Coordinates of C-alpha atoms in Angstrom, one line a residue:
D1 CA 0.0 0.0 -0.1
G2 CA 2.8 2.3 -0.9
V3 CA 5.0 1.9 2.4
E4 CA 8.0 -0.2 2.9
G5 CA 7.4 -2.9 5.6
D6 CA 7.3 -6.4 6.7
F7 CA 4.3 -8.5 5.1
N8 CA 4.9 -11.7 6.9
N9 CA 2.1 -11.1 9.4
I10 CA -0.5 -9.8 7.0
D11 CA -3.6 -12.1 6.8
A12 CA -3.7 -13.5 3.4
N13 CA -7.6 -12.8 3.2
E14 CA -7.0 -9.1 3.2
I15 CA -4.6 -9.0 0.2
E16 CA -6.0 -7.9 -3.2
S17 CA -2.8 -8.5 -5.2
I18 CA 0.9 -9.2 -5.2
S19 CA 3.2 -8.2 -7.9
V20 CA 7.1 -8.3 -8.4
L21 CA 9.0 -5.5 -10.0
K22 CA 12.6 -5.9 -11.3
D23 CA 15.2 -3.9 -13.1
A24 CA 14.1 -0.7 -14.6
S25 CA 10.5 -0.9 -13.2
A26 CA 11.8 -1.0 -9.7
A27 CA 14.3 1.8 -10.1
V28 CA 11.9 4.3 -8.8
Y29 CA 12.4 2.8 -5.3
G30 CA 16.1 3.6 -5.4
A31 CA 19.0 1.6 -4.0
R32 CA 16.7 -0.3 -1.7
A33 CA 15.2 -2.0 -4.8
G34 CA 18.6 -3.6 -6.0
N35 CA 17.2 -7.1 -5.8
G36 CA 13.6 -6.1 -6.9
V37 CA 10.5 -5.1 -5.1
I38 CA 7.4 -6.9 -4.0
L39 CA 4.3 -4.8 -4.0
V40 CA 1.4 -6.0 -1.8
T41 CA -2.0 -4.2 -2.2
T42 CA -4.7 -4.8 0.2
K43 CA -8.4 -4.8 -0.6
R44 CA -10.4 -1.7 -0.8
G45 CA -14.1 -0.6 -1.0
K46 CA -16.3 -1.1 -4.0
E47 CA -19.3 0.7 -5.2
G48 CA -22.5 -1.2 -4.3
K49 CA -24.4 -2.6 -1.2
P50 CA -22.4 -3.6 1.8
T51 CA -21.0 -7.1 1.6
I52 CA -20.2 -9.1 4.7
T53 CA -17.8 -12.0 4.4
L54 CA -17.0 -14.5 7.1
N55 CA -14.2 -17.3 6.7
S56 CA -13.4 -19.8 9.4
T57 CA -10.8 -22.6 8.9
V58 CA -9.5 -25.3 11.2
T59 CA -6.3 -26.9 10.2
F60 CA -4.3 -29.8 11.8
Q61 CA -0.6 -29.9 11.4
N62 CA 2.0 -32.5 11.9
P63 CA 5.7 -32.8 11.2
T64 CA 6.4 -34.5 7.8
N65 CA 9.1 -36.6 9.5
L66 CA 10.6 -37.1 12.9
M67 CA 13.5 -39.2 13.9
R68 CA 12.3 -42.3 15.8
M69 CA 14.2 -42.9 19.0
T70 CA 15.7 -46.2 20.1
S71 CA 14.2 -48.2 23.0
A72 CA 16.0 -48.4 26.3
G73 CA 17.3 -51.9 25.4
Q74 CA 18.7 -50.6 22.1
Y75 CA 20.1 -47.5 23.6
T76 CA 22.0 -49.2 26.5
E77 CA 23.3 -51.8 24.1
L78 CA 24.7 -49.2 21.7
V79 CA 26.2 -47.2 24.6
R80 CA 28.0 -50.4 25.9
E81 CA 29.1 -51.2 22.3
A82 CA 30.7 -47.8 21.8
H83 CA 32.5 -48.1 25.1
I84 CA 34.0 -51.3 24.2
Q85 CA 34.8 -50.4 20.6
S86 CA 36.7 -47.3 21.9
G87 CA 39.2 -49.7 23.6
Q88 CA 37.9 -49.6 27.0
P89 CA 37.4 -52.6 29.3
A90 CA 33.9 -54.0 29.3
E91 CA 33.8 -54.0 33.1
T92 CA 33.8 -50.2 33.1
A93 CA 30.9 -49.9 30.7
R94 CA 27.9 -47.8 31.9
F95 CA 25.5 -50.7 31.4
S96 CA 26.1 -54.3 32.1
E97 CA 24.6 -57.2 29.8
E98 CA 22.4 -58.1 32.6
Q99 CA 20.9 -54.4 32.7
I100 CA 20.6 -54.4 29.1
Q101 CA 18.4 -57.5 29.0
K102 CA 16.3 -56.1 31.8
Y103 CA 15.7 -53.0 29.7
Y104 CA 14.7 -55.1 26.7
A105 CA 12.4 -57.3 28.8
G106 CA 10.5 -54.4 30.3
T107 CA 9.1 -56.2 33.2
D108 CA 11.0 -54.5 36.0
P109 CA 9.8 -50.9 36.8
D110 CA 13.3 -49.9 37.7
Y111 CA 14.3 -50.6 34.1
P112 CA 11.7 -48.6 32.0
S113 CA 11.8 -47.7 28.4
T114 CA 10.3 -44.4 27.3
D115 CA 9.5 -43.2 23.8
W116 CA 10.1 -39.5 24.6
V117 CA 9.0 -38.3 21.0
D118 CA 5.7 -40.1 21.5
Y119 CA 5.3 -38.8 25.0
L120 CA 6.2 -35.2 24.1
M121 CA 4.8 -34.6 20.6
R122 CA 1.2 -34.4 19.4
K123 CA 0.2 -36.5 16.5
M124 CA -1.9 -33.6 15.1
T125 CA -1.7 -29.9 16.1
P126 CA -4.8 -27.6 15.6
Q127 CA -4.7 -24.1 14.1
H128 CA -7.8 -21.9 14.1
Q129 CA -8.2 -19.0 11.7
H130 CA -11.3 -16.7 11.5
N131 CA -11.7 -13.4 9.7
L132 CA -14.7 -11.1 9.1
S133 CA -14.8 -8.3 6.4
L134 CA -17.1 -5.7 5.4
Q135 CA -16.9 -4.0 1.9
G136 CA -19.1 -1.5 -0.1
G137 CA -19.7 2.2 -0.9
T138 CA -21.2 4.7 -3.1
E139 CA -19.7 6.9 -6.1
Q140 CA -18.6 9.4 -3.3
I141 CA -17.1 7.1 -0.6
K142 CA -16.1 3.5 -0.6
Y143 CA -15.0 1.5 2.5
Y144 CA -13.4 -1.8 3.4
G145 CA -13.1 -3.2 7.0
F146 CA -11.4 -6.4 8.1
F147 CA -10.9 -8.3 11.4
G148 CA -8.8 -11.5 11.5
Y149 CA -7.8 -13.8 14.2
L150 CA -5.2 -16.7 14.3
D151 CA -4.5 -19.2 17.0
Q152 CA -1.6 -21.8 16.5
E153 CA -1.0 -24.2 19.0
S154 CA 2.4 -25.8 19.7
M155 CA 3.4 -29.4 18.6
I156 CA 4.5 -30.0 22.2
R157 CA 1.8 -32.0 23.9
R158 CA 2.2 -30.4 27.3
G159 CA 2.8 -26.8 28.2
G160 CA 4.2 -26.0 24.7
G161 CA 2.5 -22.7 24.6
N162 CA 0.9 -21.1 21.5
Y163 CA 0.8 -18.2 19.1
Q164 CA -2.0 -15.7 18.6
R165 CA -2.5 -12.9 16.0
Y166 CA -5.0 -10.2 15.6
N167 CA -5.3 -8.3 12.2
I168 CA -7.5 -5.2 12.0
R169 CA -7.7 -3.0 8.9
S170 CA -9.9 0.0 7.5
N171 CA -9.4 1.4 4.0
I172 CA -11.5 4.4 3.0
D173 CA -11.6 6.2 -0.3
A174 CA -13.5 9.4 -0.7
K175 CA -14.1 11.7 -3.8
I176 CA -14.2 15.2 -2.4
L177 CA -14.3 17.1 -5.6
K178 CA -14.6 16.1 -9.2
N179 CA -10.9 16.3 -9.6
L180 CA -9.9 15.8 -5.9
S181 CA -9.9 12.4 -4.2
M182 CA -8.7 11.3 -0.6
S183 CA -7.8 8.0 1.0
V184 CA -7.4 7.3 4.6
D185 CA -6.1 3.9 5.8
F186 CA -5.6 2.3 9.3
S187 CA -4.3 -1.0 10.2
T188 CA -2.8 -2.8 13.3
I189 CA -1.4 -6.3 14.0
I190 CA -1.2 -7.6 17.5
E191 CA 0.8 -10.8 18.2
N192 CA 1.1 -12.7 21.5
R193 CA 3.7 -15.5 21.7
R194 CA 3.7 -17.7 24.9
F195 CA 6.4 -20.5 24.8
P196 CA 8.7 -22.3 27.0
W197 CA 12.0 -20.7 27.9
R198 CA 14.1 -22.9 25.7
D199 CA 14.2 -21.8 22.1
D200 CA 13.1 -23.9 19.2
Q201 CA 16.3 -23.1 17.1
G202 CA 20.0 -23.4 17.6
E203 CA 22.3 -25.7 19.5
N204 CA 20.6 -25.2 23.0
S205 CA 17.0 -25.8 21.8
V206 CA 14.1 -28.0 22.8
W207 CA 14.9 -30.3 19.8
N208 CA 18.4 -30.7 21.2
D209 CA 16.9 -31.6 24.6
I210 CA 14.5 -34.2 23.1
W211 CA 17.5 -36.0 21.4
N212 CA 19.4 -35.8 24.8
T213 CA 16.5 -37.1 26.9
E214 CA 17.4 -40.8 27.5
P215 CA 14.8 -43.6 27.2
I216 CA 16.1 -45.4 30.3
Y217 CA 14.2 -42.9 32.5
P218 CA 10.4 -42.8 33.3
S219 CA 8.1 -40.1 32.1
S220 CA 6.3 -40.1 35.5
L221 CA 6.8 -41.2 39.1
P222 CA 4.5 -42.7 41.7
D223 CA 4.4 -39.4 43.6
P224 CA 2.8 -37.0 40.8
T225 CA 4.2 -33.9 42.7
K226 CA 7.7 -35.0 41.9
I227 CA 9.4 -34.5 38.4
P228 CA 11.3 -37.4 37.0
Y229 CA 15.1 -36.8 36.1
A230 CA 15.7 -37.9 32.5
S231 CA 18.8 -36.3 31.0
T232 CA 22.4 -35.8 31.5
N233 CA 22.9 -32.6 29.6
G234 CA 22.1 -30.5 32.7
T235 CA 18.4 -29.7 31.8
G236 CA 16.7 -32.7 33.5
G237 CA 15.0 -33.7 30.2
A238 CA 12.9 -32.3 27.4
H239 CA 9.7 -33.0 29.4
I240 CA 10.8 -30.0 31.6
T241 CA 12.4 -27.6 29.1
S242 CA 9.5 -28.1 26.6
N243 CA 6.9 -27.3 29.3
R244 CA 6.3 -23.8 30.4
N245 CA 4.3 -24.9 33.3
L246 CA 7.2 -26.8 34.7
S247 CA 10.1 -24.5 33.9
G248 CA 10.9 -21.1 32.5
T249 CA 8.9 -19.1 30.1
R250 CA 9.4 -16.9 26.9
D251 CA 6.7 -14.4 26.3
T252 CA 6.6 -11.8 23.5
D253 CA 4.0 -9.3 22.8
N254 CA 4.2 -7.2 19.5
Q255 CA 2.0 -4.6 18.1
S256 CA 2.3 -2.6 14.9
I257 CA 0.0 0.3 13.9
R258 CA 0.0 2.1 10.6
A259 CA -2.0 5.1 9.7
S260 CA -1.8 6.8 6.2
G261 CA -3.6 9.3 4.2
S262 CA -3.3 10.7 0.7
L263 CA -4.7 13.5 -1.6
K264 CA -4.7 13.2 -5.4
Y265 CA -5.5 16.2 -7.6
D266 CA -6.1 15.9 -11.3
V267 CA -5.0 19.0 -13.0
T268 CA -7.8 20.0 -15.4
A269 CA -5.7 22.5 -17.3
V270 CA -3.2 19.7 -18.4
P271 CA -4.9 16.5 -19.3
G272 CA -3.1 13.5 -17.9
L273 CA -1.3 15.4 -15.2
S274 CA -1.9 14.7 -11.4
A275 CA -0.3 15.6 -8.2
K276 CA -0.3 13.5 -5.2
A277 CA 0.7 13.9 -1.5
F278 CA 0.9 10.8 0.8
V279 CA 1.9 10.5 4.4
A280 CA 2.2 7.3 6.5
L281 CA 3.1 6.9 10.2
D282 CA 4.1 3.3 11.4
K283 CA 4.6 2.8 15.1
W284 CA 5.5 -0.5 16.7
S285 CA 6.4 -1.8 20.1
Q286 CA 7.6 -5.1 21.7
D287 CA 7.5 -6.4 25.3
Y288 CA 9.7 -9.3 25.9
K289 CA 9.9 -11.4 29.0
F290 CA 12.3 -14.3 29.4
F291 CA 12.4 -16.3 32.7
Q292 CA 15.1 -18.9 32.9
Y293 CA 14.3 -21.6 35.5
L294 CA 14.5 -25.4 36.1
P295 CA 12.9 -27.2 38.9
D296 CA 14.2 -29.9 41.2
T297 CA 14.1 -33.5 39.7
Y298 CA 14.1 -37.0 41.3
L299 CA 15.3 -40.5 40.6
Y300 CA 13.1 -43.2 42.1
N301 CA 14.0 -46.7 43.1
Y302 CA 11.0 -49.1 43.2
A303 CA 12.9 -51.7 45.0
S304 CA 13.7 -49.5 48.1
D305 CA 10.8 -47.0 47.5
T306 CA 13.2 -44.1 47.8
Y307 CA 13.6 -40.7 45.9
T308 CA 16.9 -39.2 45.2
L309 CA 16.9 -35.4 44.5
Q310 CA 18.8 -34.3 41.4
S311 CA 19.3 -30.6 41.7
L312 CA 20.0 -28.7 38.4
S313 CA 22.5 -25.9 38.6
L314 CA 20.9 -23.1 36.6
E315 CA 20.5 -19.6 37.9
K316 CA 17.0 -18.3 38.1
K317 CA 17.0 -15.2 36.0
L318 CA 14.4 -12.9 34.7
T319 CA 15.1 -10.6 31.7
Q320 CA 12.6 -8.1 30.4
Q321 CA 13.0 -5.9 27.3
A322 CA 10.9 -3.2 25.8
S323 CA 11.4 -1.8 22.4
K324 CA 9.4 0.8 20.5
G325 CA 9.9 2.7 17.2
Q326 CA 8.2 4.6 14.6
R327 CA 8.7 5.4 10.8
L328 CA 7.3 8.5 9.2
T329 CA 7.0 8.3 5.4
A330 CA 6.1 11.3 3.2
Q331 CA 5.9 11.2 -0.6
F332 CA 5.1 14.0 -3.0
S333 CA 4.8 13.1 -6.7
L334 CA 3.8 14.5 -10.0
N335 CA 2.5 11.9 -12.5
Y336 CA 1.8 12.4 -16.2
E337 CA 0.0 9.7 -18.2
R338 CA -1.4 10.1 -21.7
T339 CA -2.0 8.3 -24.9
F340 CA -1.2 10.1 -28.2
A341 CA -2.3 8.9 -31.8
E342 CA -4.1 6.1 -30.2
D343 CA -1.0 3.8 -29.9
H344 CA 1.7 5.9 -28.2
D345 CA 1.7 5.9 -24.4
L346 CA 3.6 8.4 -22.5
K347 CA 4.3 8.0 -18.7
A348 CA 6.4 10.3 -16.6
L349 CA 6.9 10.5 -12.8
L350 CA 8.7 12.9 -10.6
L351 CA 8.8 11.8 -7.0
Y352 CA 10.2 13.0 -3.6
E353 CA 10.2 10.7 -0.6
L354 CA 11.4 11.3 3.0
I355 CA 11.5 8.4 5.5
D356 CA 12.4 9.1 9.1
Y357 CA 13.2 6.2 11.5
D358 CA 13.3 6.3 15.3
V359 CA 14.0 3.2 17.2
E360 CA 14.6 2.8 21.1
V361 CA 15.3 -0.4 23.1
E362 CA 15.5 -0.9 27.0
E363 CA 16.5 -4.1 28.7
I364 CA 16.3 -5.1 32.3
E365 CA 17.8 -8.2 33.9
R366 CA 17.9 -9.5 37.5
A367 CA 18.2 -12.7 39.4
I368 CA 15.2 -14.1 41.0
E369 CA 15.0 -16.0 44.4
K370 CA 11.4 -17.2 44.1
T371 CA 9.6 -18.4 41.0
S372 CA 6.5 -16.5 42.0
E373 CA 8.5 -13.4 41.6
A374 CA 9.0 -13.9 38.0
T375 CA 5.5 -15.1 37.2
Q376 CA 3.8 -12.2 39.0
Q377 CA 6.3 -9.5 38.3
K378 CA 4.9 -6.7 36.2
I379 CA 7.2 -4.0 34.8
D380 CA 5.8 -0.4 34.4
W381 CA 7.5 0.3 31.1
N382 CA 6.5 4.0 31.3
A383 CA 8.7 4.0 34.5
V384 CA 11.5 2.2 32.4
W385 CA 11.4 5.0 29.7
G386 CA 11.6 7.5 32.6
K387 CA 14.8 5.8 33.9
K388 CA 13.2 4.8 37.2
Y389 CA 14.5 1.3 36.8
P390 CA 18.2 0.0 36.7
V391 CA 18.7 -0.6 32.9
L392 CA 21.0 -3.3 31.6
T393 CA 21.0 -2.3 27.9
T394 CA 19.9 0.9 26.1
Y395 CA 19.8 1.4 22.4
R396 CA 18.5 4.2 20.3
Q397 CA 18.8 4.9 16.6
T398 CA 17.4 7.7 14.5
V399 CA 17.9 7.8 10.7
A400 CA 16.5 10.0 8.0
V401 CA 16.5 9.0 4.3
E402 CA 15.7 11.1 1.4
D403 CA 14.9 9.8 -2.2
Y404 CA 14.4 11.6 -5.5
A405 CA 13.3 9.8 -8.6
V406 CA 12.5 10.6 -12.2
R407 CA 10.9 8.1 -14.6
L408 CA 10.0 8.4 -18.2
Q409 CA 8.4 5.6 -20.1
E410 CA 7.0 5.4 -23.6

C-alpha cells in the first residue's frame, strides 16, 4: 500500500494483489530495490451494497518426518558397544549385559523404556483462523473493513504454548471534488507468543533436549508432585524444558500500527497530469519477558521405595525488554500519463520521498529468588522509559532517508 514494511504477518485474506518489480520498473524505489520490489496491495471498498464475508478454517498440522528414538534396550546396548569399541574394558561400561536384558524385557519398573518423542509430541496440532470483512460504498465514498484472528498451538503436547495474532484494517476512499480524491487507511497487527524458555532453534534448543533425553528414565513417578530426572545434559529432560508450566517461560507481545492518508489532484488544465501527497506513520512496540528456571527433579528406586534429589545448577534469571519505534514516510509526486495518436503511451513520474526512523530499546535483567516473583512480576514500562529502573542495555537509533526519482516511459 505504498509503504516499505514487513508483510509476513498480513492475513492473506486481506490481500488484493501481489506483484514483483525488477530492473528498470523497480528503479523508482532507489538503492533499496537493487534485488527487486514486491508490491502488496490490500483490498479496498467497491461501489455497491455492503457485503459481509466470514471465513473460518480449522487446520491440523504435523511434522512431515521425525526421527524415531531407540528403545531403552537398544540405547543401552549401543552405549555399551561404543564403550567397548573405543578400546575400554567391558567391566567399566555404563551398562552391564544383565541391565541391558532387563531394559529389553521391560518387566522391572526400575528398568523402564520411554519413547520421549511419542510422549512429548502431538500426532496432530490444531490451528484456528477466522476473519470477518465488510466491503461496499457509493460513488462518493467507498470502504473496506477487516478483522482477523489466528490461533496456532504448539506441537509439544504439554505446556508447549501457542501463538495468537489479531489483524485489523480499515481502508476508506472518498471523492471530495470532481478532480480531488482522498484515501485514509488504518491497520494494526497484534501478536502474542507464549512459549517455554528454551528456544526452538540453535544448539541449545528444545529439539536438542529431546534427542538428549534418555529412554532409560520414566516419564512419571508414583508421587505425581515430583518431576522425574531424565537427561544428563544439565536440563533434567525435554519433558521439563518443553513445558512452560514446569520450567521457565518466553513471552513476547508485539503490536504494529499504521495510519496513512493521501490526496490526489487531477490538473484539469493539463490533461493526464496529477499531483499526489501521501503521508504514513508506522509505530511498533515489543514487550519481551524471558524467565530462565529449572525445577528440582528426582530419581526413584522401586525396590527400596526411595527418591533421590537431582538438583539442576541453573540460575533463576528474569530478563525483560521493551522496544518501540516509529517510521514516518512522506511522498510528493507529479504523474503524467497520456496516450497520443491512439498507440503511443507516454508516462512520466517525478517523486520526492522522505523516510524518518526512530527506534529505542531498553532491557532489564535481574536474579530471582522465588519462582512466583517472575510469574507475577509486572514492569511499568513508562517508568522504564523514565529511567526509574536500573537498565541493563539501552539502544537508540534515528535515521532519515531522502529519495528523488524521475521516470520516463514510452
